[in-house]
Short mmCIF file of C-alpha atoms in Angstrom, two decimals:
data_model
loop_
_atom_site.label_atom_id
_atom_site.label_comp_id
_atom_site.label_asym_id
_atom_site.label_seq_id
_atom_site.Cartn_x
_atom_site.Cartn_y
_atom_site.Cartn_z
CA MET K 1169 0.20 -0.33 -0.03
CA LYS K 1170 2.87 2.86 1.11
CA THR K 1171 4.70 1.94 -2.27
CA ARG K 1172 1.54 2.74 -4.53
CA TRP K 1173 0.98 5.61 -2.77
CA LEU K 1174 4.79 7.24 -2.91
CA ALA K 1175 4.23 5.25 -6.49
CA GLY K 1176 1.29 7.34 -7.39
CA LEU K 1177 2.77 11.03 -4.91
CA ALA K 1178 4.74 10.80 -8.05
CA VAL K 1179 3.26 10.94 -10.83
CA CYS K 1180 1.01 13.88 -9.18
CA ALA K 1181 4.41 15.84 -8.62
CA GLY K 1182 5.28 15.26 -12.81
CA LEU K 1183 2.00 16.47 -13.57
CA MET K 1184 2.49 19.46 -11.43
CA GLY K 1185 5.35 20.22 -13.57
CA GLY K 1186 4.73 19.38 -16.66
CA GLY K 1187 6.96 16.84 -16.97
CA LEU K 1188 9.49 19.97 -16.51
CA VAL K 1189 10.30 20.48 -12.90
CA VAL K 1190 8.73 19.75 -10.05
CA ALA K 1191 6.30 23.45 -8.97
CA GLN K 1192 6.63 25.17 -5.65
CA SER K 1193 5.24 28.07 -4.27
CA SER K 1194 5.58 31.48 -6.32
CA PRO K 1195 7.81 33.34 -4.04
CA GLU K 1196 6.71 37.46 -3.82
CA ASN K 1197 9.63 38.03 -5.27
CA MET K 1198 10.82 35.90 -8.19
CA LEU K 1199 13.72 36.47 -11.21
CA LEU K 1200 11.50 35.69 -14.66
CA ILE K 1201 14.13 33.24 -17.07
CA LEU K 1202 13.05 32.85 -20.59
CA SER K 1203 15.18 29.76 -22.15
CA LYS K 1204 14.98 30.54 -26.25
CA ARG K 1205 15.73 26.81 -26.84
CA GLY K 1206 13.72 25.21 -24.29
CA HIS K 1207 9.85 27.36 -24.70
CA THR K 1208 9.53 28.15 -21.37
CA LEU K 1209 9.87 30.87 -18.91
CA ALA K 1210 11.42 29.41 -15.50
CA ILE K 1211 10.57 31.00 -12.20
CA VAL K 1212 13.36 31.83 -9.93
CA ASP K 1213 13.28 31.87 -6.40
CA PRO K 1214 16.12 35.13 -5.90
CA VAL K 1215 16.70 33.95 -2.15
CA SER K 1216 18.61 30.66 -3.17
CA LEU K 1217 18.82 31.19 -6.87
CA LYS K 1218 16.94 27.59 -7.46
CA VAL K 1219 14.12 26.73 -10.40
CA LEU K 1220 10.77 27.01 -8.70
CA ALA K 1221 8.96 26.16 -12.18
CA LYS K 1222 8.80 26.32 -15.72
CA VAL K 1223 5.87 27.19 -18.43
CA PRO K 1224 5.79 26.50 -21.73
CA VAL K 1225 5.75 29.69 -24.15
CA GLY K 1226 5.49 28.93 -27.67
CA ASP K 1227 7.87 29.26 -30.45
CA ASP K 1228 11.14 31.80 -30.06
CA PRO K 1229 10.22 33.83 -27.66
CA HIS K 1230 12.49 36.52 -26.79
CA GLU K 1231 11.78 39.46 -23.85
CA VAL K 1232 9.59 39.26 -20.94
CA ILE K 1233 7.45 41.51 -18.69
CA ALA K 1234 5.38 41.43 -15.50
CA SER K 1235 2.19 43.20 -14.64
CA THR K 1236 2.51 45.67 -11.90
CA ASP K 1237 0.63 43.04 -9.31
CA GLY K 1238 3.02 40.60 -10.05
CA ARG K 1239 0.77 37.97 -11.11
CA THR K 1240 1.02 37.57 -14.68
CA ALA K 1241 3.77 37.67 -17.25
CA TYR K 1242 3.77 38.59 -20.97
CA VAL K 1243 6.33 36.87 -23.76
CA SER K 1244 6.97 37.74 -27.06
CA ASN K 1245 7.19 35.41 -29.36
CA TYR K 1246 9.02 36.66 -32.29
CA GLY K 1247 10.23 34.36 -35.37
CA GLY K 1248 12.96 37.06 -36.70
CA GLY K 1249 9.34 39.50 -37.64
CA SER K 1250 7.33 36.86 -38.45
CA LEU K 1251 5.26 35.70 -35.55
CA HIS K 1252 2.53 37.27 -33.95
CA THR K 1253 1.42 35.79 -30.59
CA LEU K 1254 2.26 37.19 -26.87
CA ALA K 1255 2.59 33.99 -24.52
CA VAL K 1256 0.54 34.70 -21.21
CA VAL K 1257 1.78 32.47 -17.72
CA ASP K 1258 -0.04 32.95 -15.63
CA LEU K 1259 2.58 33.48 -12.13
CA VAL K 1260 0.79 32.45 -9.57
CA GLY K 1261 -0.99 29.12 -10.84
CA GLN K 1262 3.31 28.57 -12.57
CA LYS K 1263 0.22 27.57 -15.91
CA ALA K 1264 0.22 28.95 -19.07
CA LEU K 1265 -2.87 31.27 -20.53
CA PRO K 1266 -4.32 31.48 -23.73
CA PRO K 1267 -1.76 33.21 -26.10
CA ILE K 1268 -2.88 37.13 -27.48
CA ASP K 1269 -3.35 37.13 -31.07
CA LEU K 1270 -1.27 40.11 -32.76
CA THR K 1271 -2.48 39.82 -36.01
CA PRO K 1272 -2.19 41.20 -38.93
CA LEU K 1273 0.96 42.89 -35.70
CA ARG K 1274 4.00 40.41 -36.42
CA GLY K 1275 6.83 39.96 -35.24
CA ALA K 1276 6.67 41.16 -31.44
CA HIS K 1277 9.66 41.22 -29.68
CA GLY K 1278 10.37 44.62 -26.63
CA LEU K 1279 8.23 44.90 -23.63
CA THR K 1280 7.14 47.29 -20.56
CA PHE K 1281 4.24 47.25 -18.57
CA VAL K 1282 2.90 50.75 -17.95
CA GLY K 1283 -0.58 52.13 -16.96
CA GLY K 1284 -2.58 49.02 -16.19
CA LYS K 1285 -1.42 47.54 -20.33
CA THR K 1286 1.64 45.72 -22.28
CA TRP K 1287 3.31 47.71 -24.48
CA PHE K 1288 5.24 45.84 -27.19
CA THR K 1289 6.95 46.21 -30.52
CA ALA K 1290 6.00 44.70 -33.65
CA GLU K 1291 8.96 44.46 -35.81
CA GLY K 1292 7.68 42.64 -39.02
CA SER K 1293 4.94 45.60 -39.69
CA LYS K 1294 7.20 48.47 -37.90
CA VAL K 1295 5.08 49.66 -35.34
CA ILE K 1296 4.83 49.55 -31.76
CA GLY K 1297 1.79 48.68 -29.48
CA ARG K 1298 -0.60 48.17 -26.96
CA PHE K 1299 -2.79 45.32 -24.69
CA ASP K 1300 -4.79 46.52 -22.30
CA PRO K 1301 -5.77 43.07 -20.48
CA ALA K 1302 -8.91 44.18 -18.83
CA THR K 1303 -10.65 44.34 -22.45
CA GLY K 1304 -8.28 41.54 -23.84
CA LYS K 1305 -7.32 43.81 -27.10
CA VAL K 1306 -4.96 46.03 -28.85
CA ASP K 1307 -6.54 49.26 -28.06
CA TRP K 1308 -3.92 51.66 -29.94
CA VAL K 1309 -0.83 51.56 -32.78
CA LEU K 1310 1.24 53.46 -33.73
CA GLY K 1311 3.51 53.40 -36.40
CA THR K 1312 7.54 54.15 -36.73
CA GLY K 1313 7.96 53.87 -40.54
CA GLN K 1314 11.46 52.30 -39.48
CA ASP K 1315 13.16 49.25 -39.42
CA ARG K 1316 13.62 46.11 -36.77
CA THR K 1317 11.72 49.03 -34.88
CA HIS K 1318 13.12 46.16 -31.75
CA MET K 1319 12.73 47.04 -28.08
CA ILE K 1320 10.45 50.05 -26.14
CA TRP K 1321 10.37 52.29 -22.71
CA VAL K 1322 7.23 53.91 -21.94
CA ALA K 1323 7.71 56.95 -19.58
CA PRO K 1324 5.25 56.20 -16.11
CA ASP K 1325 3.73 59.02 -17.14
CA GLU K 1326 2.60 57.72 -20.98
CA LYS K 1327 2.97 60.70 -22.10
CA LYS K 1328 7.01 59.86 -23.60
CA ILE K 1329 8.07 55.90 -25.70
CA VAL K 1330 11.58 56.00 -27.11
CA THR K 1331 12.24 52.95 -28.92
CA ALA K 1332 15.33 51.47 -31.11
CA ASN K 1333 15.69 50.47 -34.81
CA VAL K 1334 17.33 48.29 -35.08
CA ALA K 1335 18.49 48.25 -39.70
CA SER K 1336 17.97 52.08 -39.84
CA GLY K 1337 20.30 53.28 -37.26
CA THR K 1338 18.10 55.59 -35.62
CA MET K 1339 16.41 55.86 -32.41
CA SER K 1340 12.78 56.92 -32.62
CA LEU K 1341 11.71 60.16 -29.73
CA MET K 1342 8.04 59.88 -29.44
CA GLU K 1343 6.32 62.62 -27.35
CA LEU K 1344 2.74 63.31 -26.27
CA VAL K 1345 2.10 66.98 -27.42
CA ALA K 1346 -1.09 69.05 -27.40
CA ARG K 1347 -2.37 70.47 -31.03
CA GLY K 1348 -4.26 73.61 -31.72
CA MET K 1349 -6.26 73.77 -34.57
CA GLY K 1350 -6.67 71.32 -37.71
CA PRO K 1351 -4.11 71.05 -39.85
CA GLY K 1352 -3.20 74.67 -40.34
CA GLY K 1353 -5.55 76.43 -38.75
CA PRO K 1354 -8.58 77.81 -40.09
CA PRO K 1355 -8.16 78.64 -43.82
CA PRO K 1356 -7.86 82.32 -44.51
CA VAL K 1357 -11.04 83.81 -45.88
CA ARG K 1358 -11.69 87.25 -46.68
CA GLY K 1359 -15.92 87.55 -45.17
CA ARG K 1360 -15.08 84.73 -42.69
CA PRO K 1361 -18.35 85.46 -40.10
CA LYS K 1362 -16.77 86.17 -36.47
CA ASN K 1363 -15.93 82.96 -34.28
CA ALA K 1364 -16.79 81.15 -37.86
CA HIS K 1365 -14.61 77.75 -36.71
CA ARG K 1366 -17.68 76.88 -34.36
CA GLN K 1367 -20.10 77.10 -37.22
CA GLY K 1368 -21.39 73.40 -38.15
CA GLY K 1369 -21.94 74.37 -41.56
CA ALA K 1370 -20.44 76.03 -44.94
CA LEU K 1371 -19.09 79.20 -44.43
CA ALA K 1372 -20.46 82.16 -46.48
CA GLY K 1373 -22.03 79.71 -48.97
CA LEU K 1374 -17.63 77.76 -49.09
CA PRO K 1375 -18.47 73.49 -49.05
CA PRO K 1376 -17.11 72.81 -45.49
CA GLY K 1377 -14.33 71.28 -45.40
CA PRO K 1378 -12.88 68.17 -43.93
CA PRO K 1379 -14.69 66.62 -41.02
CA GLY K 1380 -13.14 68.75 -37.53
CA TYR K 1381 -11.04 71.18 -40.06
CA PHE K 1382 -11.99 74.07 -37.76
CA GLY K 1383 -11.97 71.88 -35.10
CA PRO K 1384 -9.47 71.94 -32.23
CA ARG K 1385 -7.62 68.43 -32.41
CA GLY K 1386 -6.47 66.82 -29.25
CA PRO K 1387 -3.38 65.68 -27.82
CA ASP K 1388 -1.53 63.51 -29.91
CA TRP K 1389 1.71 61.72 -30.39
CA GLU K 1390 5.34 63.80 -32.51
CA GLU K 1391 7.97 61.50 -33.74
CA THR K 1392 11.99 62.13 -33.83
CA VAL K 1393 14.15 60.29 -35.25
CA VAL K 1394 17.62 60.45 -34.41
CA LYS K 1395 20.25 58.85 -36.40
CA VAL K 1396 22.50 57.28 -34.20
CA GLY K 1397 25.51 54.63 -35.15
CA SER K 1398 25.51 51.20 -36.76
CA GLY K 1399 23.21 48.45 -35.40
CA PRO K 1400 21.43 50.06 -31.84
CA GLU K 1401 19.72 47.67 -29.70
CA GLY K 1402 20.07 47.99 -26.04
CA PHE K 1403 19.44 51.18 -24.54
CA ASP K 1404 17.95 52.96 -21.53
CA VAL K 1405 16.98 56.77 -19.89
CA LEU K 1406 17.95 58.36 -17.53
CA GLY K 1407 15.67 60.78 -14.93
CA GLU K 1408 12.62 59.17 -15.95
CA GLY K 1409 13.58 60.12 -20.04
CA LYS K 1410 15.80 62.73 -20.00
CA THR K 1411 18.85 61.58 -21.46
CA VAL K 1412 18.98 58.45 -23.63
CA TRP K 1413 21.86 56.44 -24.12
CA VAL K 1414 22.25 53.74 -26.63
CA ALA K 1415 25.35 51.03 -27.82
CA ASN K 1416 26.31 50.76 -31.13
CA ALA K 1417 26.46 46.72 -32.19
CA GLN K 1418 28.10 47.43 -34.73
CA ASP K 1419 30.44 50.27 -34.14
CA GLY K 1420 31.04 49.18 -31.27
CA THR K 1421 30.47 53.26 -29.84
CA VAL K 1422 27.74 53.98 -27.00
CA SER K 1423 25.53 57.37 -28.30
CA ILE K 1424 23.91 60.02 -25.59
CA ILE K 1425 21.22 61.35 -26.46
CA ASP K 1426 19.11 64.59 -24.88
CA PHE K 1427 15.21 64.10 -25.38
CA ALA K 1428 14.75 67.31 -25.52
CA SER K 1429 16.59 68.44 -27.74
CA LYS K 1430 16.49 65.42 -29.61
CA LYS K 1431 20.01 65.43 -29.94
CA VAL K 1432 22.75 63.62 -30.28
CA THR K 1433 24.74 65.31 -27.87
CA ASP K 1434 28.31 62.52 -27.21
CA THR K 1435 29.23 59.66 -28.44
CA LEU K 1436 31.83 57.89 -26.06
CA ALA K 1437 34.40 55.50 -27.76
CA LEU K 1438 33.45 52.17 -25.97
CA ASP K 1439 34.30 49.29 -28.16
CA VAL K 1440 31.31 47.55 -27.15
CA LYS K 1441 31.27 46.07 -30.21
CA GLY K 1442 28.13 43.25 -30.52
CA ALA K 1443 26.03 45.21 -28.26
CA ASN K 1444 23.30 43.65 -27.24
CA ARG K 1445 22.32 45.43 -23.62
CA LEU K 1446 22.71 48.68 -21.76
CA ARG K 1447 21.23 48.88 -18.25
CA PHE K 1448 21.94 51.56 -15.57
CA THR K 1449 21.91 50.40 -12.04
CA LEU K 1450 19.32 51.18 -10.12
CA ASP K 1451 21.28 54.50 -8.82
CA GLY K 1452 21.60 55.81 -12.50
CA LYS K 1453 26.14 55.77 -11.21
CA MET K 1454 27.26 52.80 -13.71
CA ALA K 1455 25.83 51.33 -16.95
CA LEU K 1456 26.64 48.11 -17.96
CA ILE K 1457 26.61 46.77 -21.13
CA SER K 1458 26.55 43.08 -22.32
CA SER K 1459 28.15 41.50 -26.53
CA LEU K 1460 26.73 38.64 -27.73
CA SER K 1461 30.40 38.83 -29.30
CA GLY K 1462 32.58 38.50 -26.68
CA PRO K 1463 33.28 37.73 -22.82
CA ASP K 1464 33.45 40.67 -21.35
CA LEU K 1465 30.26 42.73 -19.01
CA VAL K 1466 31.17 45.92 -19.32
CA PHE K 1467 30.85 48.33 -16.20
CA VAL K 1468 30.87 52.35 -17.61
CA ASP K 1469 30.80 55.03 -14.77
CA VAL K 1470 28.19 57.81 -15.56
CA ALA K 1471 30.06 60.43 -14.63
CA SER K 1472 32.80 60.07 -16.28
CA ARG K 1473 31.53 58.17 -19.10
CA LYS K 1474 34.68 55.58 -19.12
CA VAL K 1475 35.09 52.72 -19.02
CA VAL K 1476 35.92 50.97 -15.26
CA LYS K 1477 35.95 47.49 -15.65
CA ARG K 1478 35.98 44.57 -18.13
CA LEU K 1479 34.84 41.33 -16.33
CA LYS K 1480 34.83 38.62 -18.08
CA ILE K 1481 31.09 35.97 -17.52
CA GLY K 1482 30.85 33.73 -20.46
CA THR K 1483 31.24 33.42 -24.03
CA GLY K 1484 28.70 36.09 -24.80
CA ALA K 1485 25.64 37.70 -23.18
CA ALA K 1486 22.23 39.28 -23.58
CA GLY K 1487 19.63 39.96 -21.43
CA MET K 1488 20.23 41.70 -18.37
CA VAL K 1489 18.28 43.09 -15.34
CA MET K 1490 18.77 44.40 -12.30
CA GLU K 1491 17.51 42.94 -8.96
CA PRO K 1492 14.92 45.32 -8.39
CA GLY K 1493 16.61 46.52 -4.23
CA GLY K 1494 19.52 47.47 -6.43
CA ALA K 1495 22.31 44.77 -5.19
CA ARG K 1496 23.21 42.63 -8.14
CA ALA K 1497 22.45 42.17 -11.93
CA PHE K 1498 21.10 39.11 -13.63
CA VAL K 1499 23.12 38.68 -17.14
CA ALA K 1500 21.51 35.76 -19.49
CA CYS K 1501 25.49 34.21 -21.36
CA SER K 1502 23.14 32.75 -24.08
CA PRO K 1503 26.11 31.18 -25.85
CA ASP K 1504 26.75 29.24 -22.12
CA ASP K 1505 22.90 28.44 -21.20
CA TYR K 1506 23.27 29.76 -18.07
CA VAL K 1507 22.47 32.96 -16.41
CA ALA K 1508 25.60 34.61 -14.84
CA VAL K 1509 24.88 36.59 -11.17
CA ILE K 1510 26.51 39.85 -10.58
CA ASP K 1511 27.42 41.73 -6.75
CA LEU K 1512 27.71 45.29 -8.38
CA LYS K 1513 29.47 46.76 -5.09
CA THR K 1514 32.54 44.43 -5.70
CA ARG K 1515 31.95 44.43 -9.52
CA THR K 1516 32.71 39.88 -9.95
CA MET K 1517 30.53 37.67 -10.83
CA VAL K 1518 29.07 34.81 -7.38
CA GLY K 1519 27.01 32.52 -9.11
CA LYS K 1520 25.28 30.68 -12.39
CA ILE K 1521 21.67 30.28 -13.04
CA ASP K 1522 20.51 27.06 -15.15
CA ALA K 1523 17.80 28.18 -16.22
CA GLY K 1524 17.21 26.32 -19.92
CA GLY K 1525 18.81 25.96 -23.12
CA GLU K 1526 19.84 29.69 -24.66
CA PRO K 1527 18.12 31.96 -21.69
CA ASP K 1528 18.18 35.63 -22.98
CA GLY K 1529 14.74 37.50 -21.85
CA MET K 1530 14.80 38.63 -17.76
CA ALA K 1531 11.79 40.34 -15.94
CA TRP K 1532 10.73 41.03 -12.33
CA ALA K 1533 7.61 40.27 -11.23
CA VAL K 1534 6.61 41.47 -7.35
CA ARG K 1535 3.66 40.63 -6.08
CA ARG K 1536 1.53 43.08 -4.99
#
């Protein structure tokens, strides 16, 4: 009887883990790690660095973001710009939920969660979009007109957006601005009645203009395309978007952009060819740059704009995320099949996490 009971328990444990790993309860703070080769999202205990569960997330997962309440994760299925879904994971139940169909938008990649909604890039369609979990619909789309719109940042007040356009060698800086009258304002018409722009009919016998031509316009997005180096991909922002640092993978440089003037103010020759991600520490004093074509994690002092250390962590690295407390960074060494744990005070590698083959996108989930 005891033998049968133990065998049954083992079968149940295997079913709970989906054949991947025996699931354990999700903690309040979770490190989320994508495995591109395994097509899974690993839920990791950031204290023990142990994988608690692995959840299937579909083909070619690249980036992941968690909802503000830390209960749901969204994963972009990229496919080199061909796929059209976002995978969804219940982080509490540790299970896959029905994916979000973005058709006709394709090639979802960069993700962020702001204002209760999931913002994403759709590289294959040259747009950025926004998914509302409350309605289950994509409620907003904006074209960039750029090639390989890859990564995205959205300000907390949702009035600024930054994207990296890899193949175009540009950054898109978008700002929500107030608009006045319709295009060009009311046309100059002699004898126009006073307050004519408030009238709904024709003016002095003239045919009515386009709808809303004479009326005030609401806020609208203004895009400025800023030329940077070749292959910009990884970037981060300082001061709620006042300054943007972007790593140019093909040039090995970092461009610094002033958001207000929409201009490059400095280009740093830092020898970071193959740069994949750039992230600031939480105090904004240091920038870390990973490279898929080299073994080093590069530490750059923000004030002096100089490299202060090159730390060997593997044969190449991609995704990167900072711990909410600011003590550690986690860097996906994709070619080496592990995630490096970096102590930011000593600037040393203090551990490794095996979360599945070819780890890449990562995020934090804090349950509220």
